[in-house]
Amino acid sequence: MLPLLRSRQLRTVLARPAATRPYHYTSNQVYGYREPVARSLPDYTEEQLSNRAQASNLLRFVTYYRSLGHRLAALDPLSLTPADPSALYQLDPKRYGLSEGQTFDVDGILNTGSSGPQRMGLDEIVARLNKTYAGSVGFEFAHLPNVAERRWCNELVEKTMATERGTDSDAKKRMMYLLSRSEVFDHFMAKRFPQVKRYGLEGAESMMIVMDELFKASSGANVRDVVIGMPHRGRLNLLTDLLKYNPASLFNKIKGNSEFPEDVPGAGDVLSHVSQSVDLEYPGGQSPVHVSLLHNPSHLEAINPVAAGKARAKQFDLLEKMTQSSTSSPECDIGDRVLCVQLHGDSAFAGQGVVMETLALSNLPHYTCGGSIHVIVNNQIGYTTQSFNARSTIYSSDVGKIIDAPVIHVNADFPEDVAIATKIAFEYRNKFRKDVIIDLIAYRRMGHNELDEPAFTQPVMYKHIRGRRSVPKLFEQKLIEEGVVSQQEIDTIRDQYSVHLDQQLESSYTYKPEADTLKGKWSDMVISKADVTKIDTGVSLDTLKQVGIASVASHGVTPHSRLAKFHITPRLNKLESGTGLDWATCEALAFGSLLLENKHVRISGQDVGRGTFSQRHAMLVDQSDEHTVIPLNHITPTQPGKLEIANSNLSEFAVLGFEVGVSWENPNRLCIWEAQFGDFFNGAQIIIDTFVSSSESKWLRQTGLVMLLPHGYDGAGPEHSSCKIERFLQLTDSKFEYDDPTPDNCNMHVAYPTTPAQMFHLLRRQMVRDYRRPLIIAGPKTLLRHPSVVSNLSEMGPGTSFQPVLSDAPSDSAKRVVFLSGKLYYDLVKEREAKGVVDSVVFVRLEEIAPFPWEEVKSTLAGFPNAKEFVWVQEEPQNQGSYTFVAPRLSQLLPEGAKLRYAGRKTLAVPATGISARYKAEQAAVIAGAFA
């Protein structure tokens, strides 16, 4: 049984300052590993503890009020949600042995803003608690496991909410200004573009107050960047007002014109996905704040992990600058200078799994961005789905409790309270660097879009909505009654903004869009006009040896004895000879050589440090105390680049989205996501469809993200065999016709390399080219240790490059050309030798399938002038794999009259059988089919 701590000992533990770590870790620490910073407060004094014990009944009453007061709060602007009867019962003072007329010393029990003993009557205490916890703002802090956080929250809230919260006139005018302009904008859009789905902010205009307060607080706290991910509701209102987006550009888009210049290729996107990047200045701020509203797809909440990833990457870039500056301290916590703000719909926040996945990343060492502020714009309905069908919890925000996030509910009808709630949320996040949720409870005046009729399914709700004045009108009337503004001032604000929008509408007829891309850190990149598949990616042999030796240097770590015997020593021996280099070694050479060229590398995913198949071992763990070293971060004492090994949680959707965000921030960071098995990307298909494959076409946002997907048929069954390469090929826009004069400019590359050197060149090509494109690699499993799958250092030396096609030598005696990709090549080589048909059967490996290597295939075929038979062979079923992609293209390059024959598995509903005997028979038939 654990010994009890004396009160003074306990206070010492609670007050102990958190240890701080510099950004660059010493040799026995891990680059990029950022533990959440623990914060603490002094414990209660002896006098306060004594008073709490003496007034224990009052203490229990106050504690319950803090926990349940939100259930009595007037949070619903429509007054359709009654107070919780059980909360009314549990917050009756009589339940706690308290009666009218009693007085208490509240020191250490209730925060009044004063120190020392202070007596209050029970009626005054109840009134104070009711005003604090059961007004138009409700707080949920009681579930926080950290006592220091709970106490800090309670003290801040009680100090702020229970006092007279008089907002100065200028602040009230600012709120009114934003609310009124938001309503003017929505009315303008309804009048000028009545058939446009604009997803207006009517009913939730107080969202503008939240965002304005966040920007202002950020500027005052020296936060340099705010990264925003948000859905469609209210997006145009925010863009055209606070974010200074040119309305003429918006109106030009509404009229059906492209958002891109005529000479810039791109499919574009819909109105509600427009982005903006702007610098904002606020009076009294320490610095301007740069606000980035990211592009979002229509898939709800998919932007969340992307925003978090971009915020973290942006913070890391700032930290790099601080470390390199002689005038700045390298000490800096994640979140000090960058804030991530995620806006959500109520039904989406409760229903979309990516929300939970992203929340689960929030405090992980390689994924924390220092705390996000979540703003739920709570319409109390999702499309036509009411809350009782949209969630199984009381509040839509309840899922945030999986990470113990505090929640602040606020009635959107009260802008001043909205501002206070926002300030409290910002202070919490800035203090503890953790996520916090603002539940802005509002309503939606129109339907899901302005062309929808919501009364079909919610007649009672919409009877209430249509019978009430708008939030801006209510607040205007309040300020008139307070003497803060006059009706004439209000009319002037509204009229001026309406005139401004009319002027911008007129300007839209002559508006010429600009390409909002490749600026700042991306200024050295270009918009590609044609694919560059071959480019010198070789490295000097001396550098390769230096990197290879450094990749297994232990730096004082005692590695596992088997690693020393089977990983470290063999690698050093092969580097010495310059031959027989395996897959993991060549991958390490690619990483290390990029680090020496001032490129960072981040590889993320489940078990990536070791590798799913125990092949990578990019991190060495000491066998005595588990301290870890990343050898490639110590190639030289002054190397400019760093390798971040980000072992992730068991998430695909959020983690892949996070890496997209990281890759968007800086083109000089090679971002890699590795699936544990190839088909695990299934859980992230939305990210692939809406970001990876399409972000450049839709938004001109390049990404050099690499997806490593272990692939290959080895009897593992339906789920662990295939990376579904056919899906990625279907998503590419590689041209169909050889005679099409347009250069191939494929949206992403899909490769299935068969040698370690090819892998080396693929990874380096991602960083050497002057543009960025996603790269999908069907990676190896059995090839990782296959004795024939090795490369020599010379294959990666100066003047070498990736080869989209690898072929046997030209031959006049070849009668059959077998096209294929991947590991099957090595099985076929063995079978060809066994059959004695080395001269008559030749193999052509498509190492890169998209963009389709037209010219390389054509020139390769010219080397086999007497070939009459042409076969495509693959392990995958006929309705899967690369066949349906390559067949119509290969057929155009064959000699006249020749046909391409298929050899492989028949069509199948799953990638592979789970019956081992059947698998072996099928595999033998596939190999035999290549020679039939």
Tab-separated table of N, CA, C and O in Angstrom, residues 490-589:
chain	number	residue	atom	x	y	z
A	490	ILE	N	-25.746	52.803	-36.935
A	490	ILE	CA	-25.963	51.437	-37.418
A	490	ILE	C	-26.305	51.449	-38.902
A	490	ILE	O	-25.756	50.675	-39.698
A	491	ASP	N	-27.198	52.334	-39.288
A	491	ASP	CA	-27.588	52.425	-40.695
A	491	ASP	C	-26.392	52.767	-41.571
A	491	ASP	O	-26.257	52.248	-42.689
A	492	THR	N	-25.522	53.631	-41.072
A	492	THR	CA	-24.340	54.023	-41.842
A	492	THR	C	-23.425	52.819	-42.082
A	492	THR	O	-22.931	52.605	-43.198
A	493	ILE	N	-23.192	52.022	-41.031
A	493	ILE	CA	-22.341	50.832	-41.171
A	493	ILE	C	-22.931	49.879	-42.207
A	493	ILE	O	-22.233	49.383	-43.103
A	494	ARG	N	-24.211	49.649	-42.112
A	494	ARG	CA	-24.870	48.707	-43.020
A	494	ARG	C	-24.879	49.237	-44.455
A	494	ARG	O	-24.576	48.511	-45.406
A	495	ASP	N	-25.198	50.513	-44.602
A	495	ASP	CA	-25.276	51.092	-45.943
A	495	ASP	C	-23.898	51.129	-46.606
A	495	ASP	O	-23.772	50.822	-47.807
A	496	GLN	N	-22.889	51.497	-45.851
A	496	GLN	CA	-21.545	51.583	-46.423
A	496	GLN	C	-21.055	50.213	-46.893
A	496	GLN	O	-20.447	50.092	-47.954
A	497	TYR	N	-21.336	49.195	-46.105
A	497	TYR	CA	-20.873	47.859	-46.504
A	497	TYR	C	-21.658	47.356	-47.714
A	497	TYR	O	-21.103	46.725	-48.616
A	498	SER	N	-22.934	47.672	-47.761
A	498	SER	CA	-23.742	47.272	-48.900
A	498	SER	C	-23.253	47.946	-50.180
A	498	SER	O	-23.144	47.311	-51.238
A	499	VAL	N	-22.926	49.233	-50.079
A	499	VAL	CA	-22.385	49.966	-51.231
A	499	VAL	C	-21.051	49.356	-51.657
A	499	VAL	O	-20.772	49.179	-52.851
A	500	HIS	N	-20.207	49.027	-50.660
A	500	HIS	CA	-18.915	48.417	-50.960
A	500	HIS	C	-19.085	47.109	-51.725
A	500	HIS	O	-18.377	46.849	-52.716
A	501	LEU	N	-20.024	46.283	-51.308
A	501	LEU	CA	-20.242	45.010	-51.991
A	501	LEU	C	-20.767	45.231	-53.405
A	501	LEU	O	-20.387	44.511	-54.341
A	502	ASP	N	-21.620	46.222	-53.576
A	502	ASP	CA	-22.091	46.545	-54.927
A	502	ASP	C	-20.936	46.985	-55.823
A	502	ASP	O	-20.858	46.611	-57.005
A	503	GLN	N	-20.044	47.782	-55.276
A	503	GLN	CA	-18.871	48.220	-56.040
A	503	GLN	C	-17.988	47.037	-56.432
A	503	GLN	O	-17.482	46.967	-57.554
A	504	GLN	N	-17.823	46.111	-55.489
A	504	GLN	CA	-17.008	44.933	-55.785
A	504	GLN	C	-17.687	44.038	-56.820
A	504	GLN	O	-17.013	43.403	-57.646
A	505	LEU	N	-19.007	43.998	-56.792
A	505	LEU	CA	-19.725	43.235	-57.808
A	505	LEU	C	-19.480	43.830	-59.186
A	505	LEU	O	-19.246	43.101	-60.157
A	506	GLU	N	-19.493	45.136	-59.259
A	506	GLU	CA	-19.206	45.796	-60.530
A	506	GLU	C	-17.776	45.517	-60.978
A	506	GLU	O	-17.517	45.259	-62.166
A	507	SER	N	-16.844	45.536	-60.025
A	507	SER	CA	-15.437	45.278	-60.351
A	507	SER	C	-15.219	43.848	-60.828
A	507	SER	O	-14.258	43.566	-61.550
A	508	SER	N	-16.090	42.939	-60.406
A	508	SER	CA	-15.890	41.528	-60.748
A	508	SER	C	-15.986	41.275	-62.242
A	508	SER	O	-15.457	40.275	-62.741
A	509	TYR	N	-16.642	42.173	-62.972
A	509	TYR	CA	-16.792	41.973	-64.406
A	509	TYR	C	-15.471	42.135	-65.150
A	509	TYR	O	-15.307	41.627	-66.256
A	510	THR	N	-14.545	42.847	-64.569
A	510	THR	CA	-13.231	43.021	-65.200
A	510	THR	C	-12.120	42.372	-64.368
A	510	THR	O	-10.944	42.572	-64.632
A	511	TYR	N	-12.507	41.594	-63.385
A	511	TYR	CA	-11.523	41.004	-62.471
A	511	TYR	C	-10.697	39.927	-63.178
A	511	TYR	O	-11.231	39.097	-63.913
A	512	LYS	N	-9.394	39.958	-62.969
A	512	LYS	CA	-8.479	38.959	-63.502
A	512	LYS	C	-7.814	38.233	-62.334
A	512	LYS	O	-7.091	38.846	-61.560
A	513	PRO	N	-8.048	36.946	-62.198
A	513	PRO	CA	-7.488	36.217	-61.057
A	513	PRO	C	-5.973	36.047	-61.162
A	513	PRO	O	-5.398	36.074	-62.257
A	514	GLU	N	-5.360	35.895	-60.012
A	514	GLU	CA	-3.939	35.596	-59.944
A	514	GLU	C	-3.757	34.200	-59.348
A	514	GLU	O	-4.619	33.705	-58.633
A	515	ALA	N	-2.607	33.599	-59.649
A	515	ALA	CA	-2.306	32.274	-59.104
A	515	ALA	C	-1.776	32.429	-57.688
A	515	ALA	O	-0.644	32.866	-57.480
A	516	ASP	N	-2.619	32.099	-56.740
A	516	ASP	CA	-2.230	32.223	-55.338
A	516	ASP	C	-1.506	30.957	-54.901
A	516	ASP	O	-2.042	30.109	-54.197
A	517	THR	N	-0.270	30.833	-55.319
A	517	THR	CA	0.484	29.624	-55.027
A	517	THR	C	1.971	29.890	-55.166
A	517	THR	O	2.397	30.895	-55.757
A	518	LEU	N	2.757	28.988	-54.605
A	518	LEU	CA	4.220	29.006	-54.725
A	518	LEU	C	4.818	30.340	-54.291
A	518	LEU	O	5.590	30.969	-55.007
A	519	LYS	N	4.447	30.738	-53.086
A	519	LYS	CA	4.993	31.951	-52.503
A	519	LYS	C	5.737	31.605	-51.218
A	519	LYS	O	5.622	30.506	-50.689
A	520	GLY	N	6.505	32.544	-50.715
A	520	GLY	CA	7.210	32.331	-49.460
A	520	GLY	C	8.172	31.169	-49.554
A	520	GLY	O	9.069	31.139	-50.403
A	521	LYS	N	8.007	30.181	-48.709
A	521	LYS	CA	8.895	29.019	-48.678
A	521	LYS	C	8.859	28.222	-49.979
A	521	LYS	O	9.778	27.460	-50.274
A	522	TRP	N	7.789	28.419	-50.754
A	522	TRP	CA	7.608	27.664	-51.995
A	522	TRP	C	8.077	28.446	-53.222
A	522	TRP	O	7.867	28.001	-54.355
A	523	SER	N	8.709	29.572	-53.028
A	523	SER	CA	9.026	30.449	-54.162
A	523	SER	C	10.035	29.844	-55.139
A	523	SER	O	10.117	30.283	-56.291
A	524	ASP	N	10.791	28.843	-54.714
A	524	ASP	CA	11.739	28.195	-55.627
A	524	ASP	C	11.089	27.081	-56.435
A	524	ASP	O	11.733	26.498	-57.317
A	525	MET	N	9.846	26.769	-56.145
A	525	MET	CA	9.135	25.733	-56.889
A	525	MET	C	8.441	26.333	-58.114
A	525	MET	O	8.208	27.547	-58.178
A	526	VAL	N	8.095	25.484	-59.062
A	526	VAL	CA	7.401	25.922	-60.272
A	526	VAL	C	6.146	25.076	-60.470
A	526	VAL	O	6.010	23.995	-59.883
A	527	ILE	N	5.228	25.577	-61.276
A	527	ILE	CA	4.090	24.781	-61.720
A	527	ILE	C	4.567	23.938	-62.888
A	527	ILE	O	4.975	24.453	-63.924
A	528	SER	N	4.532	22.640	-62.722
A	528	SER	CA	5.069	21.742	-63.742
A	528	SER	C	4.204	21.776	-65.001
A	528	SER	O	2.975	21.785	-64.935
A	529	LYS	N	4.866	21.776	-66.142
A	529	LYS	CA	4.172	21.701	-67.433
A	529	LYS	C	4.260	20.303	-68.035
A	529	LYS	O	3.491	19.939	-68.909
A	530	ALA	N	5.244	19.531	-67.585
A	530	ALA	CA	5.419	18.160	-68.069
A	530	ALA	C	6.196	17.379	-67.022
A	530	ALA	O	7.016	17.941	-66.294
A	531	ASP	N	5.930	16.077	-66.955
A	531	ASP	CA	6.580	15.252	-65.940
A	531	ASP	C	8.080	15.162	-66.171
A	531	ASP	O	8.549	15.022	-67.316
A	532	VAL	N	8.815	15.234	-65.100
A	532	VAL	CA	10.248	14.955	-65.110
A	532	VAL	C	10.436	13.654	-64.364
A	532	VAL	O	10.324	13.597	-63.137
A	533	THR	N	10.677	12.572	-65.108
A	533	THR	CA	10.833	11.265	-64.470
A	533	THR	C	12.291	10.883	-64.316
A	533	THR	O	12.643	10.133	-63.410
A	534	LYS	N	13.134	11.388	-65.199
A	534	LYS	CA	14.564	11.097	-65.110
A	534	LYS	C	15.319	12.381	-64.807
A	534	LYS	O	15.250	13.351	-65.562
A	535	ILE	N	16.031	12.391	-63.713
A	535	ILE	CA	16.848	13.526	-63.322
A	535	ILE	C	17.982	12.978	-62.461
A	535	ILE	O	17.801	12.006	-61.727
A	536	ASP	N	19.157	13.550	-62.599
A	536	ASP	CA	20.324	13.047	-61.879
A	536	ASP	C	20.079	13.128	-60.377
A	536	ASP	O	19.952	14.202	-59.803
A	537	THR	N	19.986	11.990	-59.753
A	537	THR	CA	19.795	11.920	-58.311
A	537	THR	C	20.939	11.180	-57.632
A	537	THR	O	20.833	10.785	-56.470
A	538	GLY	N	22.031	10.977	-58.354
A	538	GLY	CA	23.174	10.275	-57.799
A	538	GLY	C	23.927	11.115	-56.781
A	538	GLY	O	23.813	12.338	-56.732
A	539	VAL	N	24.714	10.436	-55.971
A	539	VAL	CA	25.486	11.063	-54.901
A	539	VAL	C	26.894	10.484	-54.931
A	539	VAL	O	27.096	9.314	-55.303
A	540	SER	N	27.863	11.270	-54.537
A	540	SER	CA	29.247	10.789	-54.553
A	540	SER	C	29.374	9.537	-53.680
A	540	SER	O	28.715	9.406	-52.641
A	541	LEU	N	30.246	8.621	-54.100
A	541	LEU	CA	30.403	7.364	-53.382
A	541	LEU	C	30.945	7.584	-51.980
A	541	LEU	O	30.563	6.874	-51.034
A	542	ASP	N	31.811	8.570	-51.819
A	542	ASP	CA	32.338	8.862	-50.480
A	542	ASP	C	31.220	9.296	-49.534
A	542	ASP	O	31.178	8.885	-48.373
A	543	THR	N	30.322	10.147	-50.058
A	543	THR	CA	29.208	10.597	-49.223
A	543	THR	C	28.290	9.434	-48.872
A	543	THR	O	27.822	9.310	-47.733
A	544	LEU	N	28.037	8.558	-49.843
A	544	LEU	CA	27.183	7.406	-49.583
A	544	LEU	C	27.777	6.514	-48.497
A	544	LEU	O	27.067	6.042	-47.600
A	545	LYS	N	29.069	6.284	-48.566
A	545	LYS	CA	29.705	5.464	-47.532
A	545	LYS	C	29.642	6.155	-46.174
A	545	LYS	O	29.382	5.518	-45.142
A	546	GLN	N	29.872	7.458	-46.177
A	546	GLN	CA	29.807	8.215	-44.923
A	546	GLN	C	28.421	8.098	-44.295
A	546	GLN	O	28.282	7.850	-43.094
A	547	VAL	N	27.396	8.267	-45.125
A	547	VAL	CA	26.022	8.178	-44.624
A	547	VAL	C	25.713	6.771	-44.141
A	547	VAL	O	25.133	6.567	-43.064
A	548	GLY	N	26.110	5.774	-44.923
A	548	GLY	CA	25.819	4.398	-44.553
A	548	GLY	C	26.462	3.993	-43.245
A	548	GLY	O	25.822	3.336	-42.405
A	549	ILE	N	27.698	4.378	-43.047
A	549	ILE	CA	28.381	4.064	-41.778
A	549	ILE	C	27.695	4.777	-40.623
A	549	ILE	O	27.451	4.197	-39.555
A	550	ALA	N	27.340	6.057	-40.855
A	550	ALA	CA	26.679	6.831	-39.793
A	550	ALA	C	25.314	6.267	-39.455
A	550	ALA	O	24.838	6.413	-38.317
A	551	SER	N	24.668	5.591	-40.407
A	551	SER	CA	23.296	5.115	-40.189
A	551	SER	C	23.193	4.020	-39.142
A	551	SER	O	22.094	3.724	-38.660
A	552	VAL	N	24.318	3.408	-38.788
A	552	VAL	CA	24.284	2.361	-37.769
A	552	VAL	C	25.219	2.678	-36.601
A	552	VAL	O	25.526	1.799	-35.787
A	553	ALA	N	25.674	3.923	-36.505
A	553	ALA	CA	26.501	4.330	-35.368
A	553	ALA	C	25.627	4.422	-34.123
A	553	ALA	O	24.556	5.036	-34.146
A	554	SER	N	26.079	3.838	-33.019
A	554	SER	CA	25.209	3.699	-31.850
A	554	SER	C	25.265	4.878	-30.892
A	554	SER	O	24.366	5.049	-30.072
A	555	HIS	N	26.309	5.696	-30.931
A	555	HIS	CA	26.412	6.894	-30.086
A	555	HIS	C	26.135	6.589	-28.611
A	555	HIS	O	25.359	7.279	-27.951
A	556	GLY	N	26.770	5.557	-28.124
A	556	GLY	CA	26.647	5.226	-26.706
A	556	GLY	C	25.481	4.337	-26.359
A	556	GLY	O	25.380	3.866	-25.228
A	557	VAL	N	24.589	4.112	-27.305
A	557	VAL	CA	23.455	3.220	-27.068
A	557	VAL	C	23.923	1.768	-27.204
A	557	VAL	O	24.715	1.448	-28.097
A	558	THR	N	23.443	0.920	-26.327
A	558	THR	CA	23.736	-0.512	-26.434
A	558	THR	C	22.567	-1.175	-27.151
A	558	THR	O	21.505	-1.421	-26.545
A	559	PRO	N	22.708	-1.462	-28.457
A	559	PRO	CA	21.576	-2.043	-29.194
A	559	PRO	C	21.406	-3.525	-28.858
A	559	PRO	O	22.274	-4.156	-28.257
A	560	HIS	N	20.306	-4.067	-29.269
A	560	HIS	CA	20.047	-5.487	-29.079
A	560	HIS	C	21.147	-6.291	-29.785
A	560	HIS	O	21.594	-5.927	-30.876
A	561	SER	N	21.542	-7.380	-29.182
A	561	SER	CA	22.656	-8.174	-29.730
A	561	SER	C	22.351	-8.694	-31.127
A	561	SER	O	23.246	-8.798	-31.969
A	562	ARG	N	21.093	-8.998	-31.404
A	562	ARG	CA	20.753	-9.488	-32.742
A	562	ARG	C	20.875	-8.393	-33.776
A	562	ARG	O	21.227	-8.659	-34.937
A	563	LEU	N	20.579	-7.163	-33.384
A	563	LEU	CA	20.774	-6.053	-34.318
A	563	LEU	C	22.252	-5.869	-34.642
A	563	LEU	O	22.635	-5.630	-35.788
A	564	ALA	N	23.068	-5.957	-33.620
A	564	ALA	CA	24.506	-5.813	-33.844
A	564	ALA	C	25.017	-6.880	-34.812
A	564	ALA	O	25.837	-6.600	-35.695
A	565	LYS	N	24.487	-8.095	-34.668
A	565	LYS	CA	24.983	-9.205	-35.479
A	565	LYS	C	24.390	-9.234	-36.879
A	565	LYS	O	25.113	-9.465	-37.865
A	566	PHE	N	23.086	-8.989	-36.983
A	566	PHE	CA	22.408	-9.192	-38.267
A	566	PHE	C	22.061	-7.901	-39.011
A	566	PHE	O	21.601	-7.961	-40.147
A	567	HIS	N	22.237	-6.757	-38.379
A	567	HIS	CA	21.888	-5.489	-39.033
A	567	HIS	C	23.103	-4.568	-39.155
A	567	HIS	O	23.450	-4.137	-40.269
A	568	ILE	N	23.752	-4.291	-38.061
A	568	ILE	CA	24.830	-3.303	-38.063
A	568	ILE	C	26.080	-3.835	-38.754
A	568	ILE	O	26.597	-3.222	-39.704
A	569	THR	N	26.570	-4.973	-38.317
A	569	THR	CA	27.810	-5.512	-38.892
A	569	THR	C	27.678	-5.836	-40.374
A	569	THR	O	28.542	-5.453	-41.179
A	570	PRO	N	26.587	-6.510	-40.812
A	570	PRO	CA	26.458	-6.771	-42.249
A	570	PRO	C	26.395	-5.482	-43.081
A	570	PRO	O	26.968	-5.432	-44.181
A	571	ARG	N	25.733	-4.462	-42.582
A	571	ARG	CA	25.668	-3.213	-43.346
A	571	ARG	C	27.051	-2.614	-43.516
A	571	ARG	O	27.422	-2.163	-44.613
A	572	LEU	N	27.838	-2.591	-42.469
A	572	LEU	CA	29.189	-2.029	-42.552
A	572	LEU	C	30.052	-2.828	-43.521
A	572	LEU	O	30.823	-2.248	-44.304
A	573	ASN	N	29.915	-4.137	-43.508
A	573	ASN	CA	30.702	-4.973	-44.421
A	573	ASN	C	30.331	-4.718	-45.879
A	573	ASN	O	31.195	-4.634	-46.760
A	574	LYS	N	29.033	-4.595	-46.137
A	574	LYS	CA	28.586	-4.367	-47.518
A	574	LYS	C	28.972	-2.981	-48.009
A	574	LYS	O	29.286	-2.788	-49.190
A	575	LEU	N	28.950	-2.013	-47.116
A	575	LEU	CA	29.388	-0.672	-47.507
A	575	LEU	C	30.871	-0.668	-47.846
A	575	LEU	O	31.312	0.029	-48.776
A	576	GLU	N	31.612	-1.433	-47.116
A	576	GLU	CA	33.051	-1.512	-47.373
A	576	GLU	C	33.318	-2.082	-48.757
A	576	GLU	O	34.176	-1.596	-49.506
A	577	SER	N	32.553	-3.126	-49.116
A	577	SER	CA	32.751	-3.729	-50.438
A	577	SER	C	32.048	-2.969	-51.550
A	577	SER	O	32.396	-3.089	-52.722
A	578	GLY	N	31.033	-2.183	-51.173
A	578	GLY	CA	30.272	-1.433	-52.173
A	578	GLY	C	29.292	-2.277	-52.945
A	578	GLY	O	28.755	-1.836	-53.963
A	579	THR	N	29.022	-3.493	-52.472
A	579	THR	CA	28.118	-4.403	-53.178
A	579	THR	C	27.111	-5.005	-52.207
A	579	THR	O	27.294	-4.978	-50.987
A	580	GLY	N	26.035	-5.574	-52.782
A	580	GLY	CA	25.079	-6.341	-51.997
A	580	GLY	C	24.257	-5.529	-51.014
A	580	GLY	O	23.822	-6.040	-49.984
A	581	LEU	N	24.009	-4.255	-51.348
A	581	LEU	CA	23.272	-3.389	-50.421
A	581	LEU	C	21.781	-3.692	-50.482
A	581	LEU	O	21.173	-3.690	-51.563
A	582	ASP	N	21.190	-3.914	-49.311
A	582	ASP	CA	19.776	-4.284	-49.269
A	582	ASP	C	18.886	-3.040	-49.272
A	582	ASP	O	19.342	-1.895	-49.310
A	583	TRP	N	17.578	-3.305	-49.218
A	583	TRP	CA	16.572	-2.250	-49.357
A	583	TRP	C	16.703	-1.195	-48.262
A	583	TRP	O	16.720	0.006	-48.525
A	584	ALA	N	16.785	-1.648	-47.013
A	584	ALA	CA	16.832	-0.709	-45.897
A	584	ALA	C	18.081	0.157	-45.951
A	584	ALA	O	18.050	1.340	-45.600
A	585	THR	N	19.193	-0.420	-46.383
A	585	THR	CA	20.434	0.355	-46.475
A	585	THR	C	20.299	1.463	-47.513
A	585	THR	O	20.676	2.616	-47.263
A	586	CYS	N	19.753	1.146	-48.675
A	586	CYS	CA	19.625	2.155	-49.734
A	586	CYS	C	18.612	3.231	-49.339
A	586	CYS	O	18.779	4.400	-49.704
A	587	GLU	N	17.595	2.853	-48.610
A	587	GLU	CA	16.654	3.848	-48.096
A	587	GLU	C	17.370	4.795	-47.141
A	587	GLU	O	17.199	6.024	-47.209
A	588	ALA	N	18.187	4.249	-46.249
A	588	ALA	CA	18.945	5.080	-45.316
A	588	ALA	C	19.908	6.008	-46.061
A	588	ALA	O	20.111	7.161	-45.668
A	589	LEU	N	20.504	5.523	-47.150
A	589	LEU	CA	21.398	6.367	-47.944
A	589	LEU	C	20.629	7.531	-48.571
A	589	LEU	O	21.150	8.656	-48.656
